[in-house]
Coordinates of C-alpha atoms in Angstrom, one line a residue:
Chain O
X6 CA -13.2 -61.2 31.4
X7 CA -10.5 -61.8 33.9
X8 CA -10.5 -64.9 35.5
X9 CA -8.4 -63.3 38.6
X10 CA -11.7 -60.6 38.5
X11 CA -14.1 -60.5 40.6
X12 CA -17.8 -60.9 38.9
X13 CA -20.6 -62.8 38.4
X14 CA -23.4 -62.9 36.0
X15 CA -27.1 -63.9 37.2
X16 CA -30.3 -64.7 35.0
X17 CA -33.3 -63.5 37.2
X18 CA -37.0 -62.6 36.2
X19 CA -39.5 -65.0 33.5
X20 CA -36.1 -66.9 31.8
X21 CA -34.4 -67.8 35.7
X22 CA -38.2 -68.7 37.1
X23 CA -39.6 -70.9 33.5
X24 CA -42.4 -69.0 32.8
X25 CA -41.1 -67.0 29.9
X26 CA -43.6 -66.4 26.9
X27 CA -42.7 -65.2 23.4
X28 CA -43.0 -61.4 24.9
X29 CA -40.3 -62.1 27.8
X30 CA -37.0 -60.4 27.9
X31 CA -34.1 -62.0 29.2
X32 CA -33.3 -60.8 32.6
X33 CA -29.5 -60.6 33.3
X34 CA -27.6 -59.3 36.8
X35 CA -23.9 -58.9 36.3
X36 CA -21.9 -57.6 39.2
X37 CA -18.5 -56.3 38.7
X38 CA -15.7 -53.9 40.0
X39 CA -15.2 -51.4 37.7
X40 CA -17.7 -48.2 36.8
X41 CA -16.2 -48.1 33.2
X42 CA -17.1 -52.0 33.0
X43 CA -20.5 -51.3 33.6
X44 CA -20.6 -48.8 30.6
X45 CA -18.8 -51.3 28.1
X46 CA -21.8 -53.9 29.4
X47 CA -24.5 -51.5 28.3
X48 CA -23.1 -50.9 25.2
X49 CA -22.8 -55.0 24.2
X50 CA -26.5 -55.4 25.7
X51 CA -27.7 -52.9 23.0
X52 CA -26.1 -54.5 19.9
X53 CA -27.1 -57.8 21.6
X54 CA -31.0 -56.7 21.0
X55 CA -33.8 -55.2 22.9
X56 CA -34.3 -58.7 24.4
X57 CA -31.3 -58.9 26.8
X58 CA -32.3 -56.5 30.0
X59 CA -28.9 -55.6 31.8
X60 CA -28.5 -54.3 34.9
X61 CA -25.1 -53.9 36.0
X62 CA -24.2 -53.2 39.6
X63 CA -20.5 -52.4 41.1
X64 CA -19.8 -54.6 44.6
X65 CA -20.0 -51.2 46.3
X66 CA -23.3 -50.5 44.9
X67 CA -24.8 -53.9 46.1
X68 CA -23.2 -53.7 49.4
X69 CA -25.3 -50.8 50.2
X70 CA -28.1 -52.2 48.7
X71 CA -28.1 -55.0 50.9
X72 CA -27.8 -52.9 53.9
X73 CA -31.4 -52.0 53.3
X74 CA -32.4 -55.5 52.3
X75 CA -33.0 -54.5 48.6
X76 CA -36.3 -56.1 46.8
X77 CA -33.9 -56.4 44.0
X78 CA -31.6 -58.8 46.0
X79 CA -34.6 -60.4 47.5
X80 CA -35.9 -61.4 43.9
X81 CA -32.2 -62.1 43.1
X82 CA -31.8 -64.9 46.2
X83 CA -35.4 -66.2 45.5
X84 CA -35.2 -66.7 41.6
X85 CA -31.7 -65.9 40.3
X86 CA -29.8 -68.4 38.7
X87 CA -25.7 -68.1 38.1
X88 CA -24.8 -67.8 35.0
X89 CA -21.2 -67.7 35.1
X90 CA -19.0 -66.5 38.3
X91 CA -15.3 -65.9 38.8
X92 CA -14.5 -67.6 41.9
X93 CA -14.3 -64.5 44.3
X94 CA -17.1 -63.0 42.2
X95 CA -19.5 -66.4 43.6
X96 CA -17.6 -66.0 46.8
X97 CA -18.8 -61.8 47.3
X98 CA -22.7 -62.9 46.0
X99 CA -22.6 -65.2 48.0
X100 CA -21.8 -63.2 51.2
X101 CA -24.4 -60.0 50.1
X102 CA -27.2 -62.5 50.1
X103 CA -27.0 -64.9 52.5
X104 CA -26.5 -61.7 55.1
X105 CA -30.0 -60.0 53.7
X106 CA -32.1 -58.2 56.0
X107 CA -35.4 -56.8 55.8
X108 CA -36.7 -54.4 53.1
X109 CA -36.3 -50.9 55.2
X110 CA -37.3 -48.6 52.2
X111 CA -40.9 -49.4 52.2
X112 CA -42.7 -46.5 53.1
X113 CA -40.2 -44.3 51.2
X114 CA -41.2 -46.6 48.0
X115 CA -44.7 -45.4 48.9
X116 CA -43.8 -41.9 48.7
X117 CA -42.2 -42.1 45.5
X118 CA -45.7 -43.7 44.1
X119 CA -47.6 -41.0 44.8
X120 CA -45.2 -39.0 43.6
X121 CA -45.1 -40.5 40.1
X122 CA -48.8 -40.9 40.5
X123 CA -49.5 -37.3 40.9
X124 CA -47.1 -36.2 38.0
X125 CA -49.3 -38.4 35.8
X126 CA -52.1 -36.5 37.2
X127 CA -50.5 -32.8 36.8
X128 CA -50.0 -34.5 33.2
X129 CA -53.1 -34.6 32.3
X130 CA -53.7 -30.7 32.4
X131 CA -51.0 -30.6 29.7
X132 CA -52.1 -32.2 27.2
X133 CA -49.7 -35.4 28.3
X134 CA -49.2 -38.7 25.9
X135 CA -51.8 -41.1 27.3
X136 CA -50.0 -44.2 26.2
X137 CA -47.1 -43.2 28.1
X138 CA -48.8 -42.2 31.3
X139 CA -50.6 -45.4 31.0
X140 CA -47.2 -47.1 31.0
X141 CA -46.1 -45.1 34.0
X142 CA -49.3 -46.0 35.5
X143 CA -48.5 -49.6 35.2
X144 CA -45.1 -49.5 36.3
X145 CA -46.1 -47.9 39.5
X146 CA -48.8 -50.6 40.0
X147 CA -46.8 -53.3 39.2
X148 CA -44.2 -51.7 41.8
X149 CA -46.6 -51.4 44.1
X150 CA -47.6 -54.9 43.9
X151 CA -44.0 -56.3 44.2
X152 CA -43.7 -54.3 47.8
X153 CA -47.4 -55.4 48.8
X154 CA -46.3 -59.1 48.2
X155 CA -43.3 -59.0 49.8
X156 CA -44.7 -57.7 52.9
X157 CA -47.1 -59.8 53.2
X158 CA -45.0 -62.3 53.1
X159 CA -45.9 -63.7 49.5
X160 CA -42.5 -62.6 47.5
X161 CA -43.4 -62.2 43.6
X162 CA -41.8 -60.6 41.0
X163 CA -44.0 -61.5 37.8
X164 CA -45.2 -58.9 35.2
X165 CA -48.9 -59.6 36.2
X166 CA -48.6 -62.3 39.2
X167 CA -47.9 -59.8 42.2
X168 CA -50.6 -57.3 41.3
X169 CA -52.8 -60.5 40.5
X170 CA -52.2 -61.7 44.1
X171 CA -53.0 -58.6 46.1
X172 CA -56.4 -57.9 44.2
X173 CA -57.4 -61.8 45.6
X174 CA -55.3 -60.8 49.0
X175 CA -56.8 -57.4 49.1
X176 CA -60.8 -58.5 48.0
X177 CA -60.1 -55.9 45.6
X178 CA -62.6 -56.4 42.7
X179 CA -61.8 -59.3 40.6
X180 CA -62.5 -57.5 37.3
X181 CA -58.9 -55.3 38.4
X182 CA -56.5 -58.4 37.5
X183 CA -58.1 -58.3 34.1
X184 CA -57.8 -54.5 33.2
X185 CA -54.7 -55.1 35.2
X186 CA -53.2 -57.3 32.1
X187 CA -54.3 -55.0 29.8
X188 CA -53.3 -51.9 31.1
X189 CA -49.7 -53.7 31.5
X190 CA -49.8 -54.0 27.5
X191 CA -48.9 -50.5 27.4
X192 CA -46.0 -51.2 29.9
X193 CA -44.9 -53.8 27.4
X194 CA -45.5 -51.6 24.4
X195 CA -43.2 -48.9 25.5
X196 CA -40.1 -51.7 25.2
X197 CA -41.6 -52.4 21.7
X198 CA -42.2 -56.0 23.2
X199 CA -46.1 -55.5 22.5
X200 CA -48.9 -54.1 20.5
X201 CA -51.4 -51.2 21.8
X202 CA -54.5 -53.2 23.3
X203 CA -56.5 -50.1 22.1
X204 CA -56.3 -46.5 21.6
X205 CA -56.8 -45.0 25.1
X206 CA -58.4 -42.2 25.7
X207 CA -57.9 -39.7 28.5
X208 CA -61.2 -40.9 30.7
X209 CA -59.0 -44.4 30.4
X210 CA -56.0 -42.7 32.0
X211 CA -58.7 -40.7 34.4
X212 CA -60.2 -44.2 35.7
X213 CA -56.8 -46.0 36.0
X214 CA -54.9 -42.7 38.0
X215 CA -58.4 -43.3 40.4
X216 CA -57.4 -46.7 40.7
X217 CA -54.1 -46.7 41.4
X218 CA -54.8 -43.7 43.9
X219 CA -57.2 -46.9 46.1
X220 CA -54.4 -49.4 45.6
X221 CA -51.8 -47.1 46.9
X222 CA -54.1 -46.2 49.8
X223 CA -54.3 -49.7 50.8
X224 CA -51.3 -50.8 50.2
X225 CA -50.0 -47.4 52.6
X226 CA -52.0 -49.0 55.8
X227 CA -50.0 -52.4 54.8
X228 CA -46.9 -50.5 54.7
X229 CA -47.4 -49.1 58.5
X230 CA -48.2 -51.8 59.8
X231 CA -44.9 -53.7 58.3
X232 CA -42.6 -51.0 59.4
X233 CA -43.8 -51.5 63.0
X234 CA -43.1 -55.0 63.0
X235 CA -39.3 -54.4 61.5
X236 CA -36.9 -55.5 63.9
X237 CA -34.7 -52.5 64.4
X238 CA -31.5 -52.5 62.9
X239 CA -28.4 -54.3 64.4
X240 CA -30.5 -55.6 67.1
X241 CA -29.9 -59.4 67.5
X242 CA -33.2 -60.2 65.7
X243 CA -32.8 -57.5 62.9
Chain T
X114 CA -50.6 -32.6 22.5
X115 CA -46.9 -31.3 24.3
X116 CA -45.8 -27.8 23.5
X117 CA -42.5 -26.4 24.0
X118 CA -43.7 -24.5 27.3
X119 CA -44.4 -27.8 28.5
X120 CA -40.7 -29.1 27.7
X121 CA -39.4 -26.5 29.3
X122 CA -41.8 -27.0 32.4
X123 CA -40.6 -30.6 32.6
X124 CA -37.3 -30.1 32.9
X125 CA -37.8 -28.2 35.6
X126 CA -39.7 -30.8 37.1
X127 CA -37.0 -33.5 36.8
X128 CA -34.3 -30.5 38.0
X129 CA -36.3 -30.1 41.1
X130 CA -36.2 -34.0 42.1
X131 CA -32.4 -34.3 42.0
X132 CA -32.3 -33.5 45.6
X133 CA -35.8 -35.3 47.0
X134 CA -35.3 -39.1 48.9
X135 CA -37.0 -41.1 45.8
X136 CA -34.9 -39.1 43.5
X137 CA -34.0 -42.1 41.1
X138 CA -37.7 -43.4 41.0
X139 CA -39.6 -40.3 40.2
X140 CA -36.8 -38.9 37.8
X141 CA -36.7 -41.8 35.7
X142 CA -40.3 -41.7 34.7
X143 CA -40.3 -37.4 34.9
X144 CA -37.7 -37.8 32.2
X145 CA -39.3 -40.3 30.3
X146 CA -42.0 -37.7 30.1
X147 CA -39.8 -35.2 29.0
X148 CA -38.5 -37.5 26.4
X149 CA -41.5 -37.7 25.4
X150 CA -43.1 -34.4 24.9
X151 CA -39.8 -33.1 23.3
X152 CA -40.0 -36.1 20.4
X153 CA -43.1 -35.3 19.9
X154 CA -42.5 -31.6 19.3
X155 CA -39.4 -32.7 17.0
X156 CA -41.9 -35.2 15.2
X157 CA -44.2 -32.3 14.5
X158 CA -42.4 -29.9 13.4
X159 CA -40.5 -32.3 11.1
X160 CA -43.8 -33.9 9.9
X161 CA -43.6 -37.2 10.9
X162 CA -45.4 -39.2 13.4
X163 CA -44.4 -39.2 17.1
X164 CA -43.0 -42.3 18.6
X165 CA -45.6 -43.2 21.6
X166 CA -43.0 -43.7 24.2
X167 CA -40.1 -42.7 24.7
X168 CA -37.0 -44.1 22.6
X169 CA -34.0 -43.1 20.4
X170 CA -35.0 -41.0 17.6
X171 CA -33.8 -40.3 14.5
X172 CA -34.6 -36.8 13.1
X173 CA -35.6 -36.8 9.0
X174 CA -32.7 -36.0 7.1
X175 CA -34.3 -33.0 6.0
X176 CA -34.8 -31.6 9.6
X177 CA -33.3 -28.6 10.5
X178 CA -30.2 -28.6 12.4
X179 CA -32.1 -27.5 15.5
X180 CA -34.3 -30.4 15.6
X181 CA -31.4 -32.7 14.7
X182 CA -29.6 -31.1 17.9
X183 CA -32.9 -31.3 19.8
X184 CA -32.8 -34.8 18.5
X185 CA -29.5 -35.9 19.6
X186 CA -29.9 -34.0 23.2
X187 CA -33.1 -36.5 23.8
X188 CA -31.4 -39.8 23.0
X189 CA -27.9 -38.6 24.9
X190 CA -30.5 -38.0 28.1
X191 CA -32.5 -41.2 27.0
X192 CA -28.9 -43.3 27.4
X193 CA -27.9 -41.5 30.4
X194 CA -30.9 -42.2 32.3
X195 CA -31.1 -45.6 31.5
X196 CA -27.9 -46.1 32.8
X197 CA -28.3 -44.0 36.3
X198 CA -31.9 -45.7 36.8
X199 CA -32.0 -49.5 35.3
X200 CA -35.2 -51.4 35.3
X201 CA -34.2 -53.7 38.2
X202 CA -33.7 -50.8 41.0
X203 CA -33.3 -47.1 40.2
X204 CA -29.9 -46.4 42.7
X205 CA -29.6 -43.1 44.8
X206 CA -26.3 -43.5 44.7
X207 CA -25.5 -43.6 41.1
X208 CA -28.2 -41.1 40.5
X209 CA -26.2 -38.7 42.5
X210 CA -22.7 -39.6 40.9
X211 CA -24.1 -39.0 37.3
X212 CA -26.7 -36.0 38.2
X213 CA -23.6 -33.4 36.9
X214 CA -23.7 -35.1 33.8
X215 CA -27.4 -35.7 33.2
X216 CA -28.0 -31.8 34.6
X217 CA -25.7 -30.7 31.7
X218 CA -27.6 -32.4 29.0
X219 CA -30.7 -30.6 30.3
X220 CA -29.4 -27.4 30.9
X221 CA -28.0 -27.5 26.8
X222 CA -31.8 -28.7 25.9
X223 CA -33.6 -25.8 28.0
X224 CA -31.0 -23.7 25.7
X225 CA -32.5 -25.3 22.2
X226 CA -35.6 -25.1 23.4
X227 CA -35.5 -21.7 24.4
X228 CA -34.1 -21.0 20.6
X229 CA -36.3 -23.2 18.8
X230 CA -39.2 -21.5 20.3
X231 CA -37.5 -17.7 19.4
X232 CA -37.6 -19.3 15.7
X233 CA -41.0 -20.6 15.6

């Protein structure tokens, strides 16, 4: 790369935080200027190996996703560790996160869960792949959990730990966490990074779309409330 | 199990997002379904087993040369969407630049679904 460039490359997620097990993928960020960059990045992530998860952002793309205070860049600032930076590339990061605001896309987030959540239930009438909607189901959840911990004011970006925290927040039923890491096996599965716990069987996918349907509920009422405490935007407190 | 009627329903579903506010979200796991079901039909017809999730696929080299381009259309749309939605944060914006591109690739997969099911 071009020293003169501006980039910068992040480790974020299980590797960045120290609690990676033998299942863990490594988490990079790399920022750069270029769309055709990003392309050439994708392409040496996949002869690197299944374990290297890229996600490449231009500077444009980040700067609008700081102007809605982007989980992403929250979990960046909170656990991200530089990797390596060209000196303006440190200098831009540097600027996008210090000036973060607020995440204001919460209750959209919200629709787009039920949204998933009812395809996986429209899938069911035709004759879906149960593993995969289980892995859809467990994306969403673990989603879900990300934005409940955040506004609630208890930022965590784990595979299990956010949805783990919201079912003790919540006094949701303490057998959830434990399906909960189960269920995420199929998550894991679909990125070849685990086994199948088990052969599911529709009545599993049944129980865990009822489930989700309660957690999204709940985690909806959290959502109002946080949006009416948001400072509004370019006021001085905002 | 998925039937071709069900591939074609499903890319309608992910067409009909492309314009909706959580676009990137709800199209990235609409075409994973998609995927999916059209692997599985692929897997089937060519008498192998289906993947689970969805992936890059190889067709048998005995496959016909419609499943091989059913084949190829999947793991083009597989590469393109995990480019326009990455795991960290599925971007509107980049959903929108590359939806010509991704809309191609489904509109040339409606096409050899539509034939393979006129053949079958």
């Amino acid at each position: 790369m071009n020293p003169d460039g501006e980039y910068t490359v992040w480790l974020y997620g299980s590797a960045a935080r120290g609690d990676s097990d033998h299942i863990s993928d490594l988490d990079v960020f790399i920022a750069l200027d270029e769309f055709q960059q990003i392309g050439e990045v994708r392409r040496i992530a996949r002869v690197m190996g299944e374990i290297w998860s890229v996600s490449a952002y231009l500077w444009t793309e980040l700067e609008g996703m700081a102007s809605y205070g982007s989980l992403f860049l929250h979990h960046l600032r909170l656990e991200g560790r530089p990797l390596y930076e060209s000196p303006k590339g440190r200098a831009h990061c540097a600027t996008i996160l210090s000036s973060l605001g607020p995440y204001r896309h919460a209750k959209r987030d919200v629709l787009a869960f039920r949204s998933v959540l009812s395809d996986v239930k429209e899938s069911i009438d035709f004759g879906c792949v149960v593993h995969y909607e289980l892995s859809v189901i467990a994306t969403v959840m673990r989603h879900a959990g990300i934005l409940g911990c955040y506004i609630s004011g208890e930022p965590k970006f784990g595979r299990l730990e956010p949805v783990h925290r919201l079912v003790s927040l919540w006094s949701l039923h303490d057998k959830l966490s434990e399906k909960f890491t189960e269920l995420y096996m199929f998550r894991l599965a679909a990125d070849a990074r685990a086994v199948l716990p088990f052969e599911p069987s529709m009545q599993d996918l049944e129980g865990w779309c009822e489930t989700l349907e309660v957690f999204i509920e709940r985690l909806e009422v959290e959502v109002d409330a946080y949006d009416r405490s948001l400072p509004v935007p370019n006021s001085p407190r905002a | 199990m998925p039937t071709i009627d069900h591939c074609l329903y499903q890319i309608r579903r992910v067409l009909e997002v492309a314009d909706g506010h959580e676009a990137a979200y709800v199209a990235r796991s609409r075409i994973g379904r998609l995927i999916n079901s059209c692997l599985h039909i692929t897997a089937k017809a060519a008498g192998v087993r289906a993947p689970d999730f969805p992936c890059r696929f190889q067709a048998p080299p005995y496959s016909s040369q419609q499943l091989v381009d059913l084949t190829t259309l999947c793991n083009q749309i597989y590469d393109l969407s995990r480019t326009l939605a990455q795991p960290s944060e599925p971007l509107e914006a980049r959903w929108t630049a590359g939806w010509q591109d991704l809309r191609a690739s489904l509109m040339a997969m409606e096409h050899a679904l539509l034939e393979l099911k006129a053949t079958s």
